[in-house]
Amino acid sequence: MKTITLKAALIIFIALFSSCSKDDDTSENKSITSFENEGSWNCELGETCEDVYQFEFKAGSKISISVEGITGMSVVSLDLAADFGQFGGPNLLTEGDVTYYGCTGQDEDVAVVNIEISETSTYNLALARDWGLSAGFDGTYTLSIISDTSFKDIALPINNTKATNYERECP
């Protein structure tokens, strides 16, 4: 009788734990309401480089973006645009212009709040390190995004890519 009970318990135990895996606890593209990442730039000589993140935001969402803890005498500019298969679409942070949002100096935090998302889509968020206003080649930062609705972090960031057609404005 003890062997039957022990065998039954062992079978149940194996069945329960064989259906679970480490991957079950974390799902790719999980919906979140906040995101935080520590990043860094390492730009080429004379180049404004950027790290590009991709998120899926829902229409009607209000999001806030902050970039803090900036180092390396870096000047940050931001571009948030719907993904049209390329970077550089109309920037939500500059009222639809194709310029980057940039209103700070070296190592100054950036915060843009209550950005209204007009359509459900994949959005590219580029954090550019302005070569002409920064000093040196590299720097670090912490990116934070908060939304009043859930959103998805859908791709690993593209790091240290050249910012093409880079222009900055402070609306």
PDB file of C-alpha atoms in Angstrom:
ATOM      1  CA  MET A   1       0.000   0.000   0.000  1.00  0.00           C
ATOM      2  CA  LYS A   2       2.862   2.399   0.836  1.00  0.00           C
ATOM      3  CA  THR A   3       4.521   1.660  -2.516  1.00  0.00           C
ATOM      4  CA  ILE A   4       1.340   2.458  -4.443  1.00  0.00           C
ATOM      5  CA  THR A   5       0.876   5.749  -2.548  1.00  0.00           C
ATOM      6  CA  LEU A   6       4.541   6.625  -3.015  1.00  0.00           C
ATOM      7  CA  LYS A   7       4.370   5.782  -6.757  1.00  0.00           C
ATOM      8  CA  ALA A   8       1.188   7.845  -7.176  1.00  0.00           C
ATOM      9  CA  ALA A   9       2.763  10.804  -5.369  1.00  0.00           C
ATOM     10  CA  LEU A  10       5.911  10.479  -7.498  1.00  0.00           C
ATOM     11  CA  ILE A  11       3.881  10.374 -10.739  1.00  0.00           C
ATOM     12  CA  ILE A  12       1.869  13.457  -9.713  1.00  0.00           C
ATOM     13  CA  PHE A  13       5.073  15.269  -8.711  1.00  0.00           C
ATOM     14  CA  ILE A  14       6.775  14.459 -12.045  1.00  0.00           C
ATOM     15  CA  ALA A  15       3.664  15.427 -14.040  1.00  0.00           C
ATOM     16  CA  LEU A  16       3.359  18.762 -12.277  1.00  0.00           C
ATOM     17  CA  PHE A  17       6.984  19.771 -12.602  1.00  0.00           C
ATOM     18  CA  SER A  18       7.588  18.418 -16.094  1.00  0.00           C
ATOM     19  CA  SER A  19       4.888  20.719 -17.469  1.00  0.00           C
ATOM     20  CA  CYS A  20       6.659  23.741 -15.966  1.00  0.00           C
ATOM     21  CA  SER A  21       9.833  25.245 -17.271  1.00  0.00           C
ATOM     22  CA  LYS A  22      11.872  28.322 -16.536  1.00  0.00           C
ATOM     23  CA  ASP A  23      10.441  29.878 -19.706  1.00  0.00           C
ATOM     24  CA  ASP A  24       6.877  29.629 -18.363  1.00  0.00           C
ATOM     25  CA  ASP A  25       7.532  32.289 -15.753  1.00  0.00           C
ATOM     26  CA  THR A  26       8.717  34.916 -18.220  1.00  0.00           C
ATOM     27  CA  SER A  27       6.937  35.503 -21.467  1.00  0.00           C
ATOM     28  CA  GLU A  28       8.351  37.559 -24.280  1.00  0.00           C
ATOM     29  CA  ASN A  29       6.308  40.651 -25.093  1.00  0.00           C
ATOM     30  CA  LYS A  30       4.613  40.649 -21.699  1.00  0.00           C
ATOM     31  CA  SER A  31       2.336  43.638 -21.070  1.00  0.00           C
ATOM     32  CA  ILE A  32       3.700  46.131 -18.550  1.00  0.00           C
ATOM     33  CA  THR A  33       2.833  49.622 -17.275  1.00  0.00           C
ATOM     34  CA  SER A  34       6.399  50.687 -16.492  1.00  0.00           C
ATOM     35  CA  PHE A  35       9.801  50.046 -18.040  1.00  0.00           C
ATOM     36  CA  GLU A  36      13.311  50.816 -16.825  1.00  0.00           C
ATOM     37  CA  ASN A  37      16.654  50.110 -18.463  1.00  0.00           C
ATOM     38  CA  GLU A  38      20.242  51.172 -17.876  1.00  0.00           C
ATOM     39  CA  GLY A  39      21.936  51.931 -21.162  1.00  0.00           C
ATOM     40  CA  SER A  40      25.109  53.394 -22.577  1.00  0.00           C
ATOM     41  CA  TRP A  41      26.473  55.002 -25.715  1.00  0.00           C
ATOM     42  CA  ASN A  42      29.874  54.522 -27.314  1.00  0.00           C
ATOM     43  CA  CYS A  43      29.869  56.814 -30.359  1.00  0.00           C
ATOM     44  CA  GLU A  44      32.355  57.009 -33.211  1.00  0.00           C
ATOM     45  CA  LEU A  45      34.454  60.129 -33.634  1.00  0.00           C
ATOM     46  CA  GLY A  46      32.271  63.017 -34.859  1.00  0.00           C
ATOM     47  CA  GLU A  47      29.082  60.923 -34.811  1.00  0.00           C
ATOM     48  CA  THR A  48      25.764  61.479 -33.048  1.00  0.00           C
ATOM     49  CA  CYS A  49      24.763  57.953 -32.082  1.00  0.00           C
ATOM     50  CA  GLU A  50      21.567  56.617 -30.568  1.00  0.00           C
ATOM     51  CA  ASP A  51      20.044  53.640 -28.813  1.00  0.00           C
ATOM     52  CA  VAL A  52      16.655  52.679 -30.249  1.00  0.00           C
ATOM     53  CA  TYR A  53      13.966  50.872 -28.237  1.00  0.00           C
ATOM     54  CA  GLN A  54      10.682  49.461 -29.583  1.00  0.00           C
ATOM     55  CA  PHE A  55       7.386  49.439 -27.733  1.00  0.00           C
ATOM     56  CA  GLU A  56       3.791  48.705 -28.621  1.00  0.00           C
ATOM     57  CA  PHE A  57       1.534  51.400 -27.186  1.00  0.00           C
ATOM     58  CA  LYS A  58      -2.287  51.496 -27.284  1.00  0.00           C
ATOM     59  CA  ALA A  59      -4.360  54.363 -28.644  1.00  0.00           C
ATOM     60  CA  GLY A  60      -5.469  56.753 -25.911  1.00  0.00           C
ATOM     61  CA  SER A  61      -2.554  55.905 -23.620  1.00  0.00           C
ATOM     62  CA  LYS A  62      -0.702  58.642 -21.808  1.00  0.00           C
ATOM     63  CA  ILE A  63       2.961  57.922 -21.267  1.00  0.00           C
ATOM     64  CA  SER A  64       5.815  59.679 -19.509  1.00  0.00           C
ATOM     65  CA  ILE A  65       9.473  59.260 -20.477  1.00  0.00           C
ATOM     66  CA  SER A  66      12.452  60.149 -18.313  1.00  0.00           C
ATOM     67  CA  VAL A  67      16.165  59.762 -18.902  1.00  0.00           C
ATOM     68  CA  GLU A  68      18.174  60.176 -15.712  1.00  0.00           C
ATOM     69  CA  GLY A  69      21.628  59.566 -14.322  1.00  0.00           C
ATOM     70  CA  ILE A  70      23.232  60.761 -17.550  1.00  0.00           C
ATOM     71  CA  THR A  71      27.042  60.648 -17.512  1.00  0.00           C
ATOM     72  CA  GLY A  72      29.994  61.315 -19.818  1.00  0.00           C
ATOM     73  CA  MET A  73      29.150  64.983 -20.343  1.00  0.00           C
ATOM     74  CA  SER A  74      26.415  63.712 -22.663  1.00  0.00           C
ATOM     75  CA  VAL A  75      23.602  65.781 -24.162  1.00  0.00           C
ATOM     76  CA  VAL A  76      20.469  63.704 -24.828  1.00  0.00           C
ATOM     77  CA  SER A  77      17.848  64.185 -27.540  1.00  0.00           C
ATOM     78  CA  LEU A  78      14.711  62.030 -27.943  1.00  0.00           C
ATOM     79  CA  ASP A  79      12.671  60.827 -30.888  1.00  0.00           C
ATOM     80  CA  LEU A  80       9.384  58.925 -30.421  1.00  0.00           C
ATOM     81  CA  ALA A  81       7.796  57.907 -33.707  1.00  0.00           C
ATOM     82  CA  ALA A  82       5.474  55.214 -35.014  1.00  0.00           C
ATOM     83  CA  ASP A  83       7.385  52.492 -36.845  1.00  0.00           C
ATOM     84  CA  PHE A  84       7.064  52.918 -40.609  1.00  0.00           C
ATOM     85  CA  GLY A  85       9.771  50.357 -41.369  1.00  0.00           C
ATOM     86  CA  GLN A  86      12.441  52.992 -40.871  1.00  0.00           C
ATOM     87  CA  PHE A  87      13.571  55.426 -38.219  1.00  0.00           C
ATOM     88  CA  GLY A  88      12.853  59.126 -38.495  1.00  0.00           C
ATOM     89  CA  GLY A  89       9.069  59.404 -38.831  1.00  0.00           C
ATOM     90  CA  PRO A  90       7.044  62.257 -37.310  1.00  0.00           C
ATOM     91  CA  ASN A  91       8.239  62.743 -33.717  1.00  0.00           C
ATOM     92  CA  LEU A  92       5.418  62.858 -31.144  1.00  0.00           C
ATOM     93  CA  LEU A  93       7.655  64.925 -28.857  1.00  0.00           C
ATOM     94  CA  THR A  94       8.109  67.766 -31.374  1.00  0.00           C
ATOM     95  CA  GLU A  95       4.501  68.009 -32.556  1.00  0.00           C
ATOM     96  CA  GLY A  96       5.059  65.814 -35.608  1.00  0.00           C
ATOM     97  CA  ASP A  97       8.293  67.380 -36.867  1.00  0.00           C
ATOM     98  CA  VAL A  98      11.121  65.045 -37.818  1.00  0.00           C
ATOM     99  CA  THR A  99      13.533  66.791 -35.441  1.00  0.00           C
ATOM    100  CA  TYR A 100      14.619  65.317 -32.117  1.00  0.00           C
ATOM    101  CA  TYR A 101      13.345  66.734 -28.826  1.00  0.00           C
ATOM    102  CA  GLY A 102      16.316  68.303 -27.061  1.00  0.00           C
ATOM    103  CA  CYS A 103      16.050  70.887 -24.299  1.00  0.00           C
ATOM    104  CA  THR A 104      18.885  70.030 -21.920  1.00  0.00           C
ATOM    105  CA  GLY A 105      22.618  70.493 -21.501  1.00  0.00           C
ATOM    106  CA  GLN A 106      25.410  68.104 -20.538  1.00  0.00           C
ATOM    107  CA  ASP A 107      24.462  65.398 -18.028  1.00  0.00           C
ATOM    108  CA  GLU A 108      21.021  66.974 -17.425  1.00  0.00           C
ATOM    109  CA  ASP A 109      18.019  64.705 -16.890  1.00  0.00           C
ATOM    110  CA  VAL A 110      15.215  64.729 -19.466  1.00  0.00           C
ATOM    111  CA  ALA A 111      11.526  64.265 -18.605  1.00  0.00           C
ATOM    112  CA  VAL A 112       8.564  64.480 -20.971  1.00  0.00           C
ATOM    113  CA  VAL A 113       5.164  63.780 -19.389  1.00  0.00           C
ATOM    114  CA  ASN A 114       1.598  63.115 -20.555  1.00  0.00           C
ATOM    115  CA  ILE A 115       2.453  62.170 -24.123  1.00  0.00           C
ATOM    116  CA  GLU A 116      -0.815  61.106 -25.741  1.00  0.00           C
ATOM    117  CA  ILE A 117      -0.662  58.081 -28.038  1.00  0.00           C
ATOM    118  CA  SER A 118      -3.119  58.596 -30.904  1.00  0.00           C
ATOM    119  CA  GLU A 119      -3.034  55.138 -32.481  1.00  0.00           C
ATOM    120  CA  THR A 120      -2.184  51.601 -31.446  1.00  0.00           C
ATOM    121  CA  SER A 121       1.134  50.843 -33.085  1.00  0.00           C
ATOM    122  CA  THR A 122       4.761  49.907 -32.654  1.00  0.00           C
ATOM    123  CA  TYR A 123       6.816  52.965 -31.708  1.00  0.00           C
ATOM    124  CA  ASN A 124      10.556  53.534 -31.898  1.00  0.00           C
ATOM    125  CA  LEU A 125      12.072  55.535 -29.065  1.00  0.00           C
ATOM    126  CA  ALA A 126      15.549  56.823 -29.943  1.00  0.00           C
ATOM    127  CA  LEU A 127      17.876  58.243 -27.279  1.00  0.00           C
ATOM    128  CA  ALA A 128      20.517  60.182 -29.172  1.00  0.00           C
ATOM    129  CA  ARG A 129      23.814  61.442 -27.744  1.00  0.00           C
ATOM    130  CA  ASP A 130      24.467  64.731 -29.530  1.00  0.00           C
ATOM    131  CA  TRP A 131      28.078  64.754 -30.740  1.00  0.00           C
ATOM    132  CA  GLY A 132      28.332  68.508 -31.197  1.00  0.00           C
ATOM    133  CA  LEU A 133      27.094  69.317 -27.680  1.00  0.00           C
ATOM    134  CA  SER A 134      28.509  66.341 -25.750  1.00  0.00           C
ATOM    135  CA  ALA A 135      32.151  65.826 -24.798  1.00  0.00           C
ATOM    136  CA  GLY A 136      34.024  62.611 -25.538  1.00  0.00           C
ATOM    137  CA  PHE A 137      32.732  59.394 -27.007  1.00  0.00           C
ATOM    138  CA  ASP A 138      30.610  57.667 -24.376  1.00  0.00           C
ATOM    139  CA  GLY A 139      28.114  58.007 -21.568  1.00  0.00           C
ATOM    140  CA  THR A 140      25.458  56.155 -19.594  1.00  0.00           C
ATOM    141  CA  TYR A 141      21.809  56.736 -18.693  1.00  0.00           C
ATOM    142  CA  THR A 142      18.728  55.178 -17.114  1.00  0.00           C
ATOM    143  CA  LEU A 143      15.567  55.181 -19.231  1.00  0.00           C
ATOM    144  CA  SER A 144      12.152  55.003 -17.525  1.00  0.00           C
ATOM    145  CA  ILE A 145       8.713  54.873 -19.145  1.00  0.00           C
ATOM    146  CA  ILE A 146       5.393  54.910 -17.277  1.00  0.00           C
ATOM    147  CA  SER A 147       1.997  54.472 -18.929  1.00  0.00           C
ATOM    148  CA  ASP A 148      -1.577  54.699 -17.674  1.00  0.00           C
ATOM    149  CA  THR A 149      -2.355  51.564 -19.754  1.00  0.00           C
ATOM    150  CA  SER A 150      -0.380  48.418 -20.406  1.00  0.00           C
ATOM    151  CA  PHE A 151       2.187  48.323 -23.216  1.00  0.00           C
ATOM    152  CA  LYS A 152       4.748  45.882 -24.593  1.00  0.00           C
ATOM    153  CA  ASP A 153       8.524  46.066 -24.781  1.00  0.00           C
ATOM    154  CA  ILE A 154       8.860  44.225 -28.090  1.00  0.00           C
ATOM    155  CA  ALA A 155      12.550  44.205 -28.982  1.00  0.00           C
ATOM    156  CA  LEU A 156      16.012  44.445 -27.535  1.00  0.00           C
ATOM    157  CA  PRO A 157      17.450  47.924 -28.016  1.00  0.00           C
ATOM    158  CA  ILE A 158      19.569  48.657 -31.061  1.00  0.00           C
ATOM    159  CA  ASN A 159      22.693  50.205 -29.546  1.00  0.00           C
ATOM    160  CA  ASN A 160      25.114  52.834 -30.845  1.00  0.00           C
ATOM    161  CA  THR A 161      23.592  53.255 -34.276  1.00  0.00           C
ATOM    162  CA  LYS A 162      24.333  56.432 -36.236  1.00  0.00           C
ATOM    163  CA  ALA A 163      21.539  59.020 -35.944  1.00  0.00           C
ATOM    164  CA  THR A 164      20.774  59.916 -39.561  1.00  0.00           C
ATOM    165  CA  ASN A 165      19.340  63.326 -40.514  1.00  0.00           C
ATOM    166  CA  TYR A 166      19.865  64.456 -36.927  1.00  0.00           C
ATOM    167  CA  GLU A 167      18.503  67.858 -35.975  1.00  0.00           C
ATOM    168  CA  ARG A 168      17.405  68.916 -32.518  1.00  0.00           C
ATOM    169  CA  GLU A 169      14.862  71.459 -31.291  1.00  0.00           C
ATOM    170  CA  CYS A 170      13.328  72.528 -28.012  1.00  0.00           C
ATOM    171  CA  PRO A 171       9.592  73.066 -28.689  1.00  0.00           C
TER     172      PRO A 171
END
